[in-house]
Amino acid sequence: MNTTDTHEIVVLGAGYTGMLAALRLARRTRKQAVRITLVNPSARFTERLRMHQVAAGQELADYRITDLLDGSGVAFHQAAATAIDTAARIVTLDDKAQLSYDTLVYALGSSTDTSRVPGADHHAWTLNDPRRAHAFSERLTEVARTGGAVTVCGGGLTGIEAATEIAESHPGLTVTLVSQAEPGAMMGDKARAHLNRALDRLGVRRIVGVKVTKVLPDAVHLSTGELLTSDLTLWTTGVKVAPLAAAAGIATDARGLIVTDATLRSVSHPEIRAIGDAAAVTQAWGPIHGTCQSGLPTAAYAADAIARELRGKAVRPFRFGYIHQPVSLGRKDAVIQFTNADDTPNRWYLRGRAAIAYKAMVSGSPVPSFKMSKHMTVSVQLSKGGRATRKTA
């Protein structure tokens, strides 16, 4: 437990939310006796929004966490958290170091769950790690030389973006998208029609309404009994979170997300704030699902709330509303479905060049926001949900 006059803040995870929270906290508390430590196992900042591009063979900028933090006053500790002692308020790391905290920001995020289908953990690839995404792209090039088959499991936005990116980059491949629900089911009719035209144009085969029951080294078993040949299988469905919070006795839901109150505090340990994919956050219209669109606002809010509390000021409840579902369809097409606060589609959408520019702006905005956050307060939230979230407040 911290025994100094300095308020120790530890931020676990340097993804989109952890990075923004640390930088914004540093800016907001620069005149106070506060020390902020950001903990992450990798020294590189991963642009999770663009992993499908890496998987298709494209190179992204190499952003180093220390460079992004430079000048902010935030200390970086490269390690993975292995345990949290909530009574002593100590985080133990895999390099044997121990960090005391007065306030803990839990931003460990989520990853693709390959544990629920036999063989997926051994024979399917994921986009969780840039190193694995690079290795996938190398294997993809080999498979493309022989005109092989690639199967993308999961028809959510990640699966759609991966399938179209792969098909566009390697037109000689047979790309199959397997999904229980119709790809783009969350979109309106017009946006979904454009999505399907793009999939047809790129030659992406769809198998809809079935489950993958087993993944083999060179095939996938489907719930219909069909054995689908697959030289390379990419798994994009299902989400899991780190077991660290539950193991520490922090209140979590059935998925392992930290249950939070209206100000994103843990309901069992109020000195802990959970943000992004690690937090179970509910608005008047229902639970928030993990996306960068919702994650960055939770990070900004948590940083502002902690800073206000340290100054003895009251904190208003967190409010958030969705505004869009941006989907890239390779490098030459995209579709943007605009939404209501609860993420249901409204009548507006973009396609073609306008959508490409819009999606590029969305995917490219986090890093510039980090850099600007060292010098000014940056808005990362476009909507608080309007009337749909006033009940929460």
Coordinates of C-alpha atoms in Angstrom, one line a residue:
M1 CA 0.0 0.0 0.0
N2 CA 1.2 3.5 -0.8
T3 CA 2.5 5.4 2.2
T4 CA 3.7 8.5 0.5
D5 CA 1.9 11.8 0.0
T6 CA 2.0 11.2 -3.8
H7 CA -1.2 9.7 -5.2
E8 CA -0.2 6.6 -7.2
I9 CA -2.2 5.8 -10.3
V10 CA -1.5 2.6 -12.1
V11 CA -3.1 2.0 -15.6
L12 CA -3.1 -1.6 -16.7
G13 CA -3.1 -2.0 -20.5
A14 CA -1.8 0.4 -23.2
G15 CA -4.3 -0.2 -25.9
Y16 CA -6.6 2.5 -27.2
T17 CA -8.3 3.1 -23.8
G18 CA -5.3 2.7 -21.5
M19 CA -3.1 5.0 -23.5
L20 CA -5.7 7.7 -23.7
A21 CA -6.6 7.4 -20.0
A22 CA -2.9 7.7 -18.9
L23 CA -2.2 10.7 -21.1
R24 CA -5.4 12.5 -20.2
L25 CA -4.8 11.8 -16.5
A26 CA -1.3 13.3 -16.8
R27 CA -2.7 16.4 -18.4
R28 CA -5.6 16.7 -15.9
T29 CA -3.4 16.2 -12.8
R30 CA -0.3 18.0 -13.8
K31 CA -0.5 20.5 -10.9
Q32 CA -1.2 17.8 -8.3
A33 CA 1.0 15.3 -6.4
V34 CA 0.2 12.4 -8.7
R35 CA 2.4 9.7 -10.2
I36 CA 1.0 7.7 -13.2
T37 CA 2.5 4.4 -14.3
L38 CA 1.3 2.7 -17.5
V39 CA 1.8 -1.1 -17.6
N40 CA 1.8 -3.1 -20.8
P41 CA 3.6 -6.3 -21.9
S42 CA 4.6 -4.9 -25.3
A43 CA 6.7 -1.8 -26.1
R44 CA 4.7 -1.3 -29.3
F45 CA 1.3 0.3 -29.5
T46 CA -1.0 -1.9 -31.4
E47 CA -3.6 -0.4 -33.8
R48 CA -6.2 -3.1 -33.3
L49 CA -8.6 -1.4 -35.7
R50 CA -6.1 -2.1 -38.5
M51 CA -5.1 -5.7 -37.8
H52 CA -7.0 -6.9 -40.9
Q53 CA -4.7 -4.8 -43.0
V54 CA -1.6 -6.4 -41.5
A55 CA -3.1 -9.8 -42.0
A56 CA -3.5 -9.0 -45.7
G57 CA 0.1 -8.0 -46.0
Q58 CA 0.1 -4.3 -45.4
E59 CA 2.7 -2.5 -43.2
L60 CA 1.5 -0.1 -40.5
A61 CA 3.4 2.6 -38.7
D62 CA 5.6 1.4 -35.8
Y63 CA 4.3 3.4 -32.8
R64 CA 6.4 3.0 -29.7
I65 CA 4.6 3.5 -26.4
T66 CA 7.6 5.5 -24.9
D67 CA 7.4 7.8 -27.9
L68 CA 3.7 8.4 -27.5
L69 CA 4.2 9.1 -23.8
D70 CA 7.3 11.3 -24.3
G71 CA 6.8 14.6 -22.5
S72 CA 3.7 13.6 -20.6
G73 CA 5.3 12.6 -17.3
V74 CA 3.7 9.1 -17.5
A75 CA 6.1 6.3 -16.5
F76 CA 6.0 3.2 -18.7
H77 CA 6.7 -0.3 -17.2
Q78 CA 7.0 -3.0 -19.8
A79 CA 5.5 -6.2 -18.1
A80 CA 2.3 -8.1 -17.8
A81 CA 0.2 -8.0 -14.7
T82 CA -0.2 -11.4 -13.0
A83 CA -2.1 -10.6 -9.8
I84 CA -3.9 -7.8 -8.0
D85 CA -4.0 -7.7 -4.2
T86 CA -7.0 -5.4 -3.6
A87 CA -6.5 -5.3 0.1
A88 CA -2.9 -4.1 0.0
R89 CA -3.6 -2.3 -3.3
I90 CA -0.6 -3.9 -5.0
V91 CA -0.2 -5.1 -8.6
T92 CA 2.3 -7.9 -9.2
L93 CA 4.0 -8.1 -12.6
D94 CA 5.6 -11.0 -14.5
D95 CA 9.0 -9.4 -14.0
K96 CA 8.5 -9.8 -10.2
A97 CA 8.0 -6.1 -9.7
Q98 CA 5.2 -4.9 -7.5
L99 CA 3.4 -1.6 -8.0
S100 CA 1.4 0.1 -5.2
Y101 CA -1.7 2.1 -6.2
D102 CA -4.2 4.4 -4.7
T103 CA -6.2 4.4 -7.9
L104 CA -6.2 1.6 -10.5
V105 CA -7.4 2.0 -14.0
Y106 CA -8.2 -1.5 -15.5
A107 CA -7.9 -1.3 -19.2
L108 CA -6.8 -4.8 -20.2
G109 CA -9.3 -5.1 -23.0
S110 CA -10.4 -8.3 -24.8
S111 CA -9.2 -10.9 -27.3
T112 CA -10.7 -13.4 -29.7
D113 CA -11.9 -16.5 -27.9
T114 CA -10.8 -19.7 -29.6
S115 CA -11.6 -22.0 -26.7
R116 CA -15.2 -22.9 -27.5
V117 CA -14.7 -24.8 -30.7
P118 CA -12.4 -27.9 -30.8
G119 CA -9.3 -27.2 -32.8
A120 CA -9.7 -23.5 -33.1
D121 CA -7.0 -22.8 -30.6
H122 CA -4.5 -24.9 -32.4
H123 CA -5.4 -24.6 -36.1
A124 CA -7.1 -21.2 -36.5
W125 CA -5.3 -17.8 -36.6
T126 CA -6.5 -14.6 -34.9
L127 CA -5.9 -10.9 -35.1
N128 CA -5.1 -10.4 -31.5
D129 CA -1.4 -9.8 -31.9
P130 CA 0.5 -7.9 -34.7
R131 CA 3.2 -10.5 -34.7
R132 CA 0.7 -13.3 -35.4
A133 CA -1.0 -11.1 -38.0
H134 CA 2.3 -10.7 -39.8
A135 CA 2.9 -14.4 -39.6
F136 CA -0.6 -14.9 -41.0
S137 CA 0.2 -12.6 -44.0
E138 CA 3.3 -14.5 -44.8
R139 CA 1.4 -17.8 -44.8
L140 CA -1.4 -16.1 -46.8
T141 CA 1.1 -15.2 -49.5
E142 CA 2.3 -18.9 -49.7
V143 CA -1.3 -20.1 -50.0
A144 CA -2.1 -17.5 -52.6
R145 CA 0.7 -18.8 -54.9
T146 CA -1.2 -22.1 -55.3
G147 CA -4.7 -20.5 -55.5
G148 CA -5.7 -22.0 -52.1
A149 CA -8.7 -21.6 -49.9
V150 CA -9.0 -19.2 -46.9
T151 CA -11.9 -19.5 -44.4
V152 CA -12.9 -16.5 -42.2
C153 CA -15.0 -17.6 -39.3
G154 CA -17.4 -14.9 -38.0
G155 CA -19.6 -12.5 -39.9
G156 CA -19.2 -9.5 -37.6
L157 CA -17.4 -6.3 -38.6
T158 CA -14.0 -7.8 -38.0
G159 CA -14.7 -10.9 -40.1
I160 CA -16.2 -8.8 -42.9
E161 CA -13.2 -6.4 -43.0
A162 CA -10.7 -9.3 -42.9
A163 CA -12.5 -11.3 -45.7
T164 CA -12.7 -8.3 -48.0
E165 CA -9.2 -7.2 -47.3
I166 CA -7.8 -10.7 -48.0
A167 CA -9.9 -11.1 -51.2
E168 CA -8.8 -7.8 -52.6
S169 CA -5.1 -8.3 -51.8
H170 CA -5.0 -11.8 -53.2
P171 CA -7.7 -12.2 -55.9
G172 CA -6.5 -15.7 -56.8
L173 CA -7.6 -17.1 -53.4
T174 CA -11.0 -18.7 -52.6
V175 CA -12.2 -16.7 -49.7
T176 CA -15.2 -18.1 -47.7
L177 CA -16.9 -16.2 -44.9
V178 CA -18.8 -18.5 -42.4
S179 CA -21.3 -16.9 -40.1
Q180 CA -24.3 -17.9 -38.0
A181 CA -26.0 -14.6 -38.8
E182 CA -26.2 -12.7 -42.0
P183 CA -23.1 -10.5 -42.5
G184 CA -24.0 -6.9 -41.7
A185 CA -27.2 -8.0 -40.0
M186 CA -26.8 -5.0 -37.6
M187 CA -27.1 -2.6 -40.6
G188 CA -30.0 -1.1 -42.4
D189 CA -31.2 -2.7 -45.7
K190 CA -29.4 -0.2 -48.0
A191 CA -26.0 -0.4 -46.3
R192 CA -26.3 -4.2 -46.1
A193 CA -27.1 -4.3 -49.8
H194 CA -24.0 -2.3 -50.6
L195 CA -22.0 -4.6 -48.4
N196 CA -23.3 -7.7 -50.2
R197 CA -22.5 -6.1 -53.6
A198 CA -18.9 -5.6 -52.4
L199 CA -18.6 -9.2 -51.2
D200 CA -19.9 -10.4 -54.6
R201 CA -17.5 -8.1 -56.5
L202 CA -14.6 -9.4 -54.5
G203 CA -15.7 -13.0 -54.9
V204 CA -16.2 -13.7 -51.2
R205 CA -18.3 -16.8 -50.8
R206 CA -20.8 -16.7 -47.8
I207 CA -22.0 -19.7 -45.8
V208 CA -24.7 -18.3 -43.5
G209 CA -26.8 -19.8 -40.7
V210 CA -24.3 -22.5 -39.7
K211 CA -21.8 -23.0 -37.0
V212 CA -18.2 -24.2 -37.2
T213 CA -18.1 -27.3 -35.0
K214 CA -14.4 -28.2 -35.4
V215 CA -11.2 -26.7 -37.0
L216 CA -8.7 -29.1 -38.6
P217 CA -5.3 -28.2 -40.0
D218 CA -6.7 -28.1 -43.5
A219 CA -10.5 -27.9 -43.1
V220 CA -13.4 -26.8 -40.9
H221 CA -16.3 -28.9 -39.9
L222 CA -19.7 -27.2 -40.2
S223 CA -22.9 -27.9 -38.3
T224 CA -24.5 -29.1 -41.5
G225 CA -22.0 -32.0 -41.6
E226 CA -20.1 -30.4 -44.5
L227 CA -16.3 -30.5 -44.4
L228 CA -15.0 -27.3 -45.9
T229 CA -11.4 -27.4 -47.3
S230 CA -9.4 -24.6 -45.8
D231 CA -5.6 -24.1 -46.3
L232 CA -5.8 -21.1 -43.8
T233 CA -8.5 -20.4 -41.2
L234 CA -9.0 -17.0 -39.6
W235 CA -11.1 -16.9 -36.4
T236 CA -12.8 -13.6 -35.7
T237 CA -15.8 -14.6 -33.6
G238 CA -16.2 -14.8 -29.8
V239 CA -14.6 -12.5 -27.2
K240 CA -12.8 -13.3 -23.9
V241 CA -11.2 -11.0 -21.3
A242 CA -8.3 -11.5 -19.0
P243 CA -9.2 -13.5 -15.8
L244 CA -7.1 -11.1 -13.6
A245 CA -10.0 -9.2 -12.2
A246 CA -12.1 -12.2 -11.3
A247 CA -9.1 -13.9 -9.7
A248 CA -8.6 -10.8 -7.5
G249 CA -12.1 -11.0 -6.2
I250 CA -13.3 -7.9 -8.1
A251 CA -17.0 -8.1 -8.9
T252 CA -17.4 -9.3 -12.5
D253 CA -20.3 -10.4 -14.7
A254 CA -20.6 -13.8 -16.4
R255 CA -18.2 -12.8 -19.1
G256 CA -15.5 -11.6 -16.7
L257 CA -16.0 -7.9 -17.2
I258 CA -15.7 -5.7 -14.2
V259 CA -19.2 -4.5 -13.0
T260 CA -19.2 -0.7 -12.8
D261 CA -21.5 1.9 -11.3
A262 CA -22.7 5.0 -13.1
T263 CA -19.2 6.6 -12.8
L264 CA -17.3 3.5 -14.1
R265 CA -16.1 2.6 -10.6
S266 CA -16.0 -1.1 -9.7
V267 CA -19.0 -1.8 -7.6
S268 CA -16.9 -3.9 -5.2
H269 CA -13.7 -1.9 -5.2
P270 CA -14.4 1.8 -5.8
E271 CA -10.7 2.7 -6.0
I272 CA -10.7 0.7 -9.3
R273 CA -12.1 2.1 -12.5
A274 CA -12.7 -0.2 -15.5
I275 CA -12.8 1.1 -19.0
G276 CA -13.2 -0.2 -22.6
D277 CA -13.7 -3.9 -23.2
A278 CA -12.8 -4.7 -19.6
A279 CA -15.9 -2.9 -18.2
A280 CA -19.5 -3.9 -18.0
V281 CA -21.1 -0.5 -18.6
T282 CA -24.9 -0.1 -18.8
Q283 CA -26.8 2.9 -20.2
A284 CA -30.6 3.4 -20.0
W285 CA -31.0 1.7 -23.3
G286 CA -28.9 -1.3 -22.3
P287 CA -25.3 -2.6 -22.0
I288 CA -22.5 -1.1 -24.1
H289 CA -20.6 -3.6 -26.3
G290 CA -16.9 -3.3 -26.7
T291 CA -15.7 -1.1 -29.6
C292 CA -13.1 1.7 -29.9
Q293 CA -16.1 4.0 -30.5
S294 CA -17.3 3.4 -26.9
G295 CA -13.9 2.6 -25.4
L296 CA -12.3 5.9 -25.9
P297 CA -15.1 7.9 -24.3
T298 CA -14.9 5.6 -21.2
A299 CA -11.2 6.3 -21.0
A300 CA -11.6 10.1 -21.3
Y301 CA -14.4 10.1 -18.8
A302 CA -12.5 7.9 -16.3
A303 CA -9.5 10.2 -16.5
D304 CA -11.6 13.3 -16.0
A305 CA -13.6 11.7 -13.1
I306 CA -10.4 10.7 -11.3
A307 CA -9.0 14.2 -11.7
R308 CA -12.2 15.8 -10.4
E309 CA -12.3 13.5 -7.4
L310 CA -8.7 14.3 -6.5
R311 CA -9.8 18.0 -6.4
G312 CA -12.8 17.2 -4.2
K313 CA -15.3 17.8 -7.0
A314 CA -18.5 15.9 -7.8
V315 CA -18.6 13.6 -10.8
R316 CA -21.6 13.2 -13.0
P317 CA -22.6 9.8 -14.4
F318 CA -21.1 8.5 -17.6
R319 CA -23.3 9.0 -20.7
F320 CA -22.7 7.5 -24.1
G321 CA -24.5 6.9 -27.4
Y322 CA -23.4 5.2 -30.6
I323 CA -23.4 7.1 -33.9
H324 CA -22.0 4.8 -36.6
Q325 CA -20.8 1.4 -37.7
P326 CA -17.9 2.0 -40.0
V327 CA -16.8 -1.0 -42.2
S328 CA -13.9 -1.0 -44.7
L329 CA -14.4 -3.3 -47.7
G330 CA -10.8 -3.6 -48.8
R331 CA -8.8 -0.4 -49.6
K332 CA -11.2 0.7 -52.4
D333 CA -14.6 0.6 -50.8
A334 CA -16.4 1.0 -47.5
V335 CA -19.8 1.5 -46.0
I336 CA -20.8 3.5 -43.0
Q337 CA -24.1 2.8 -41.3
F338 CA -25.2 5.7 -39.0
T339 CA -27.1 4.6 -35.9
N340 CA -29.3 5.6 -33.0
A341 CA -27.8 5.8 -29.6
D342 CA -28.4 2.2 -28.9
D343 CA -26.5 1.1 -32.0
T344 CA -29.6 0.3 -34.0
P345 CA -29.5 1.5 -37.6
N346 CA -31.1 4.7 -38.7
R347 CA -31.9 5.7 -42.3
W348 CA -28.5 7.3 -43.1
Y349 CA -25.5 5.6 -44.6
L350 CA -22.4 6.4 -46.7
R351 CA -20.8 4.3 -49.4
G352 CA -17.9 4.5 -51.9
R353 CA -15.4 7.3 -51.7
A354 CA -17.1 9.2 -49.0
A355 CA -17.2 6.1 -46.8
I356 CA -13.5 5.3 -47.6
A357 CA -12.5 8.8 -46.4
Y358 CA -14.8 8.6 -43.3
K359 CA -13.4 5.1 -42.3
A360 CA -9.8 6.3 -42.8
M361 CA -10.5 9.3 -40.5
V362 CA -12.0 7.0 -37.8
S363 CA -9.3 4.4 -37.9
G364 CA -6.5 7.0 -38.0
S365 CA -7.8 9.3 -35.3
P366 CA -6.6 7.6 -32.0
V367 CA -2.9 8.2 -32.4
P368 CA -3.2 11.9 -33.2
S369 CA -5.6 12.2 -30.3
F370 CA -3.0 10.7 -28.0
K371 CA -0.4 13.2 -29.2
M372 CA -2.7 16.2 -28.8
S373 CA -3.8 15.0 -25.4
K374 CA -0.4 15.8 -23.9
H375 CA -1.1 19.5 -24.6
M376 CA -4.8 20.0 -24.6
T377 CA -8.2 18.4 -23.7
V378 CA -9.3 16.4 -26.8
S379 CA -12.9 15.5 -27.5
V380 CA -13.2 11.8 -28.3
Q381 CA -16.9 11.5 -28.0
L382 CA -19.4 12.5 -30.6
S383 CA -22.6 11.7 -28.7
K384 CA -23.7 11.3 -25.1
G385 CA -26.9 9.6 -26.3
G386 CA -29.3 12.5 -26.0
R387 CA -32.7 11.6 -24.5
A388 CA -31.8 7.9 -24.7
T389 CA -29.2 8.3 -21.8
R390 CA -30.7 11.1 -19.7
K391 CA -32.4 8.5 -17.6
T392 CA -29.0 7.1 -16.6
A393 CA -27.9 10.6 -15.5

